Structure formats: C-alpha cells, structure tokens
C-alpha cells in the first residue's frame, strides 16, 4: 500500500511562472519530508526538506509547505526556469526510522521557455 | 569527492538468468541502501546496510534477491533467477546517517525479457 502519493504524473509551466507540485501521505507517524529532483539517467538529488514541527521551509526559489492536518505537502518553485525540468519525488521518513524513505511516484515538470 | 557509483548502467537479461548489480558508496559512508523503481511507479526501499550488516531488509521482494556488502565497502545485489517483474531501475544510496545526506547513484536499469 503506497503511503506517499503524487497524483499528478506531469505538470507543464511557462518559464517565469510558479510551479506547484503536490504530495499526499497517509501515515501520521511521518516526521520528516524531503523533495528530490531527478534528471534522466541520473540518480535523485536532494532539493529541500521540512520537519513536521514546521509548516514552511524556504531555500531560494524553492519553498516547501506542510499541512499536517491535511497530510499534504507542496513544493513551490518561483520563478520556474527551463533547467527545473525534471522529475520531482516527494519522500517521507518515520519518526523511529530515519534510514528508510517512502517515496511517491514522481511528477514530471516541464518548464517551457 | 567521488559520488555513489553503480555498475552496470544497463543490463538486459533473459528470464531465468542471473544478474549481479554493484554499488560503490561514497568512501567513509557506513550506511548503504538499495531502492528500486518499477515502471514509473514510486521508488521503493529494498534494504539498508550499516557497514557489512543488514540492518533492515524488509523491502526485499522475495528470496530470489540476495544483497551482500563484504568488508563494509561495496555492495552487490544479485537476482537469481530473474523474472519479468524484476525489470526496473535499481538505485543505490549511501549516507553517514543524516536524511539530507543521502546520495544516490545514477541507477542500474534492468530489463528482463
């Protein structure tokens, strides 16, 4: 049973606009959340994370929002750039096991010039 | 610093054959992980080594999969005999324990025909 879900397989955005990628989870014991970015033929690379004690974390053009009551998090990219075109994975970690990531199925972002 | 290296990058084998995937973690990383992404779905945890010991192998699909990490350095993942549903991309990652410190390799794409 998939505990982390990314229901949008793909998203297309114009350069300079905002990209919003969504992620839902079912397990209330998840304590830490991460977003990874993956280019073709490469491994996922860490982008940004957020602890469950926060509701927002910002790093440059990237902001992650966490809504614990809704079990929902989102990644905002603003402004979007063509180099942001990649597959984005949401991941979650349980309180008692930081060594096992639960990933979503990914959202392919295409930023059009 | 060299990253996580995986070999081969691609492997095409026939059903019933044996395949061995190799992962060289970042030097000094005690934690080594194997993950798998099947047919565009989520990236799923397979197992976790701490040095040469298997810490968590709860994600291993069945006993056709055997992972080893002799000497606590590189790791191998053997599939014997391979089945069609084993096709996917196998990722290896290493870390020194911090979630943000996970580094993934570029993966091995396994195709079983």
Short mmCIF file of C-alpha atoms in Angstrom, two decimals:
data_model
loop_
_atom_site.label_atom_id
_atom_site.label_comp_id
_atom_site.label_asym_id
_atom_site.label_seq_id
_atom_site.Cartn_x
_atom_site.Cartn_y
_atom_site.Cartn_z
CA UNK A 1 0.00 0.00 0.00
CA UNK A 2 1.52 3.28 -1.11
CA UNK A 3 1.83 5.70 1.81
CA UNK A 4 3.12 8.67 -0.16
CA UNK A 5 1.22 9.72 -3.25
CA UNK A 6 1.89 12.19 -6.02
CA UNK A 7 -1.30 12.22 -8.02
CA UNK A 8 -0.09 14.39 -10.88
CA UNK A 9 2.25 12.43 -13.16
CA UNK A 10 3.15 15.56 -15.09
CA UNK A 11 2.98 19.34 -14.97
CA UNK A 12 3.75 21.91 -17.63
CA UNK A 13 4.53 25.51 -16.71
CA UNK A 14 5.71 28.58 -18.58
CA UNK A 15 9.14 29.94 -17.73
CA UNK A 16 8.93 32.63 -15.07
CA UNK A 17 5.65 31.37 -13.62
CA UNK A 18 5.14 29.40 -10.44
CA UNK A 19 5.30 25.60 -10.37
CA UNK A 20 3.35 23.85 -7.63
CA UNK A 21 3.95 20.16 -7.06
CA UNK A 22 1.75 18.30 -4.62
CA UNK A 23 2.20 15.30 -2.37
CA UNK A 24 -0.19 13.50 -0.02
CA UNK A 25 0.62 10.96 2.64
CA UNK A 26 -1.42 8.59 4.77
CA UNK A 27 0.81 7.75 7.73
CA UNK A 28 0.56 10.28 10.58
CA UNK A 29 3.82 8.92 12.01
CA UNK A 30 5.87 10.51 9.25
CA UNK A 31 8.17 13.03 10.87
CA UNK A 32 10.34 14.43 8.12
CA UNK A 33 9.73 15.14 4.47
CA UNK A 34 12.06 15.69 1.55
CA UNK A 35 11.86 16.62 -2.11
CA UNK A 36 14.23 15.11 -4.61
CA UNK A 37 14.86 16.14 -8.18
CA UNK A 38 15.83 13.66 -10.86
CA UNK A 39 17.20 14.26 -14.33
CA UNK A 40 17.17 11.47 -16.95
CA UNK A 41 19.89 8.85 -16.46
CA UNK A 42 20.87 10.37 -13.13
CA UNK A 43 20.04 9.49 -9.54
CA UNK A 44 17.69 11.59 -7.43
CA UNK A 45 19.36 14.60 -5.80
CA UNK A 46 18.23 16.28 -2.62
CA UNK A 47 16.39 19.56 -3.10
CA UNK A 48 14.72 20.69 0.11
CA UNK A 49 13.27 19.21 3.29
CA UNK A 50 10.95 20.05 6.13
CA UNK A 51 10.46 18.75 9.63
CA UNK A 52 6.97 18.01 10.91
CA UNK A 53 7.35 20.75 13.53
CA UNK A 54 7.39 23.37 10.80
CA UNK A 55 4.85 24.37 8.19
CA UNK A 56 7.18 26.10 5.77
CA UNK A 57 10.78 25.95 4.66
CA UNK A 58 12.31 28.17 2.04
CA UNK A 59 15.54 27.90 0.07
CA UNK A 60 15.98 30.40 -2.71
CA UNK A 61 13.39 29.77 -5.41
CA UNK A 62 12.12 26.65 -3.65
CA UNK A 63 9.59 26.59 -0.81
CA UNK A 64 8.02 23.54 0.78
CA UNK A 65 4.74 23.84 2.67
CA UNK A 66 3.47 21.22 5.09
CA UNK A 67 -0.15 20.87 6.19
CA UNK A 68 -0.13 18.14 8.81
CA UNK A 69 -3.85 18.13 9.43
CA UNK A 70 -4.47 17.50 5.74
CA UNK A 71 -1.43 15.20 5.42
CA UNK A 72 -0.35 17.25 2.45
CA UNK A 73 2.80 18.95 1.35
CA UNK A 74 3.65 21.00 -1.67
CA UNK A 75 6.74 22.31 -3.39
CA UNK A 76 6.63 25.77 -4.91
CA UNK A 77 9.20 26.86 -7.46
CA UNK A 78 9.17 30.52 -8.35
CA UNK A 79 10.16 31.70 -10.81
CA UNK A 80 10.35 28.48 -12.78
CA UNK A 81 13.27 28.04 -15.15
CA UNK A 82 13.78 25.61 -18.06
CA UNK A 83 16.58 23.94 -16.06
CA UNK A 84 13.99 22.97 -13.46
CA UNK A 85 12.51 20.49 -15.94
CA UNK A 86 12.94 17.13 -14.22
CA UNK A 87 11.02 14.50 -12.26
CA UNK A 88 10.34 15.55 -8.67
CA UNK A 89 9.89 12.97 -5.95
CA UNK A 90 8.36 13.55 -2.57
CA UNK A 91 9.70 11.37 0.25
CA UNK A 92 8.79 10.83 3.89
CA UNK A 93 10.54 9.31 6.89
CA UNK A 94 9.06 7.76 10.01
CA UNK A 95 9.88 9.11 13.46
CA UNK A 96 11.63 5.93 14.53
CA UNK A 97 13.47 5.01 11.35
CA UNK A 98 15.41 7.68 9.51
CA UNK A 99 17.02 5.10 7.29
CA UNK A 100 14.00 4.13 5.23
CA UNK A 101 12.50 6.58 2.79
CA UNK A 102 8.94 6.29 1.50
CA UNK A 103 8.79 7.87 -1.95
CA UNK A 104 5.96 8.99 -4.15
CA UNK A 105 5.77 8.03 -7.82
CA UNK A 106 7.09 11.38 -9.01
CA UNK A 107 5.82 14.35 -11.00
CA UNK A 108 7.48 15.23 -14.29
CA UNK A 109 7.81 19.00 -14.54
CA UNK A 110 8.28 20.63 -17.91
CA UNK A 111 9.14 24.32 -17.87
CA UNK A 112 8.59 25.83 -21.30
CA UNK A 113 10.83 28.69 -22.45
CA UNK B 1 34.67 13.58 -3.61
CA UNK B 2 33.56 10.69 -5.81
CA UNK B 3 29.83 10.01 -5.75
CA UNK B 4 27.95 6.75 -5.49
CA UNK B 5 28.87 4.56 -8.44
CA UNK B 6 26.68 1.83 -9.84
CA UNK B 7 27.58 -0.78 -12.41
CA UNK B 8 26.35 -1.67 -14.95
CA UNK B 9 24.22 1.27 -16.02
CA UNK B 10 22.06 -1.02 -18.13
CA UNK B 11 21.50 -4.76 -18.20
CA UNK B 12 19.25 -6.81 -20.43
CA UNK B 13 18.88 -10.45 -19.48
CA UNK B 14 16.54 -13.29 -20.25
CA UNK B 15 14.04 -14.62 -17.77
CA UNK B 16 15.66 -17.27 -15.62
CA UNK B 17 19.16 -15.85 -15.86
CA UNK B 18 21.18 -14.35 -13.06
CA UNK B 19 22.27 -10.74 -12.79
CA UNK B 20 24.51 -9.04 -10.26
CA UNK B 21 24.38 -5.31 -9.68
CA UNK B 22 27.18 -3.49 -7.95
CA UNK B 23 27.27 -0.33 -5.89
CA UNK B 24 30.30 1.58 -4.65
CA UNK B 25 29.26 4.05 -1.95
CA UNK B 26 30.95 7.29 -1.05
CA UNK B 27 34.11 6.48 0.86
CA UNK B 28 33.51 6.52 4.59
CA UNK B 29 29.75 6.19 4.38
CA UNK B 30 28.70 3.40 6.73
CA UNK B 31 25.09 3.37 5.55
CA UNK B 32 24.24 1.85 2.19
CA UNK B 33 20.75 1.47 0.78
CA UNK B 34 19.15 -0.23 -2.20
CA UNK B 35 15.95 1.09 -3.77
CA UNK B 36 14.01 0.12 -6.87
CA UNK B 37 11.67 1.95 -9.22
CA UNK B 38 9.43 -0.26 -11.31
CA UNK B 39 7.63 1.01 -14.43
CA UNK B 40 7.39 4.69 -13.48
CA UNK B 41 5.95 3.94 -10.08
CA UNK B 42 7.28 5.00 -6.71
CA UNK B 43 10.87 4.41 -5.66
CA UNK B 44 10.68 1.57 -3.16
CA UNK B 45 13.06 0.71 -0.35
CA UNK B 46 14.73 -2.69 -0.60
CA UNK B 47 17.28 -2.84 2.21
CA UNK B 48 19.76 -1.00 4.40
CA UNK B 49 23.30 -1.94 5.40
CA UNK B 50 25.29 -0.49 8.24
CA UNK B 51 28.85 -1.37 7.33
CA UNK B 52 28.65 -5.07 6.43
CA UNK B 53 25.50 -5.83 8.46
CA UNK B 54 21.97 -5.90 7.08
CA UNK B 55 20.04 -3.51 9.29
CA UNK B 56 16.70 -3.70 7.53
CA UNK B 57 15.80 -5.94 4.62
CA UNK B 58 12.04 -5.56 4.93
CA UNK B 59 11.70 -4.33 1.36
CA UNK B 60 13.34 -7.29 -0.37
CA UNK B 61 10.64 -8.75 -2.65
CA UNK B 62 11.49 -12.45 -2.22
CA UNK B 63 14.33 -14.89 -1.79
CA UNK B 64 15.43 -14.53 -5.41
CA UNK B 65 17.14 -11.33 -4.29
CA UNK B 66 20.40 -11.50 -2.35
CA UNK B 67 22.35 -8.47 -1.19
CA UNK B 68 25.82 -8.51 0.25
CA UNK B 69 28.31 -5.97 1.49
CA UNK B 70 31.52 -7.79 2.22
CA UNK B 71 34.01 -5.78 4.25
CA UNK B 72 31.61 -2.91 4.58
CA UNK B 73 32.68 -1.31 1.33
CA UNK B 74 30.94 -2.01 -1.98
CA UNK B 75 27.68 -3.91 -2.18
CA UNK B 76 26.19 -6.34 -4.67
CA UNK B 77 22.57 -7.19 -5.36
CA UNK B 78 22.03 -10.49 -7.10
CA UNK B 79 18.79 -11.56 -8.70
CA UNK B 80 18.58 -15.30 -9.34
CA UNK B 81 16.59 -16.39 -11.27
CA UNK B 82 15.34 -13.16 -12.78
CA UNK B 83 11.64 -12.77 -13.58
CA UNK B 84 9.90 -10.29 -15.88
CA UNK B 85 8.54 -8.27 -12.94
CA UNK B 86 12.08 -7.62 -11.73
CA UNK B 87 12.57 -5.12 -14.53
CA UNK B 88 13.11 -1.58 -13.29
CA UNK B 89 15.75 0.87 -12.19
CA UNK B 90 17.76 -0.13 -9.14
CA UNK B 91 19.21 2.74 -7.16
CA UNK B 92 21.88 2.58 -4.54
CA UNK B 93 22.42 5.34 -1.99
CA UNK B 94 24.85 5.96 0.84
CA UNK B 95 24.94 8.28 3.81
CA UNK B 96 26.51 8.90 7.16
CA UNK B 97 23.08 8.74 8.79
CA UNK B 98 21.52 12.14 8.20
CA UNK B 99 18.47 12.08 5.89
CA UNK B 100 19.64 15.15 3.99
CA UNK B 101 22.95 13.42 3.46
CA UNK B 102 21.62 10.64 1.28
CA UNK B 103 23.48 10.48 -2.03
CA UNK B 104 22.04 8.37 -4.78
CA UNK B 105 23.84 6.67 -7.62
CA UNK B 106 22.58 7.04 -11.16
CA UNK B 107 20.99 3.61 -11.06
CA UNK B 108 21.08 0.36 -13.00
CA UNK B 109 18.30 -0.13 -15.49
CA UNK B 110 17.46 -3.83 -15.52
CA UNK B 111 15.34 -5.27 -18.29
CA UNK B 112 14.25 -8.89 -18.08
CA UNK B 113 12.94 -10.28 -21.37
#
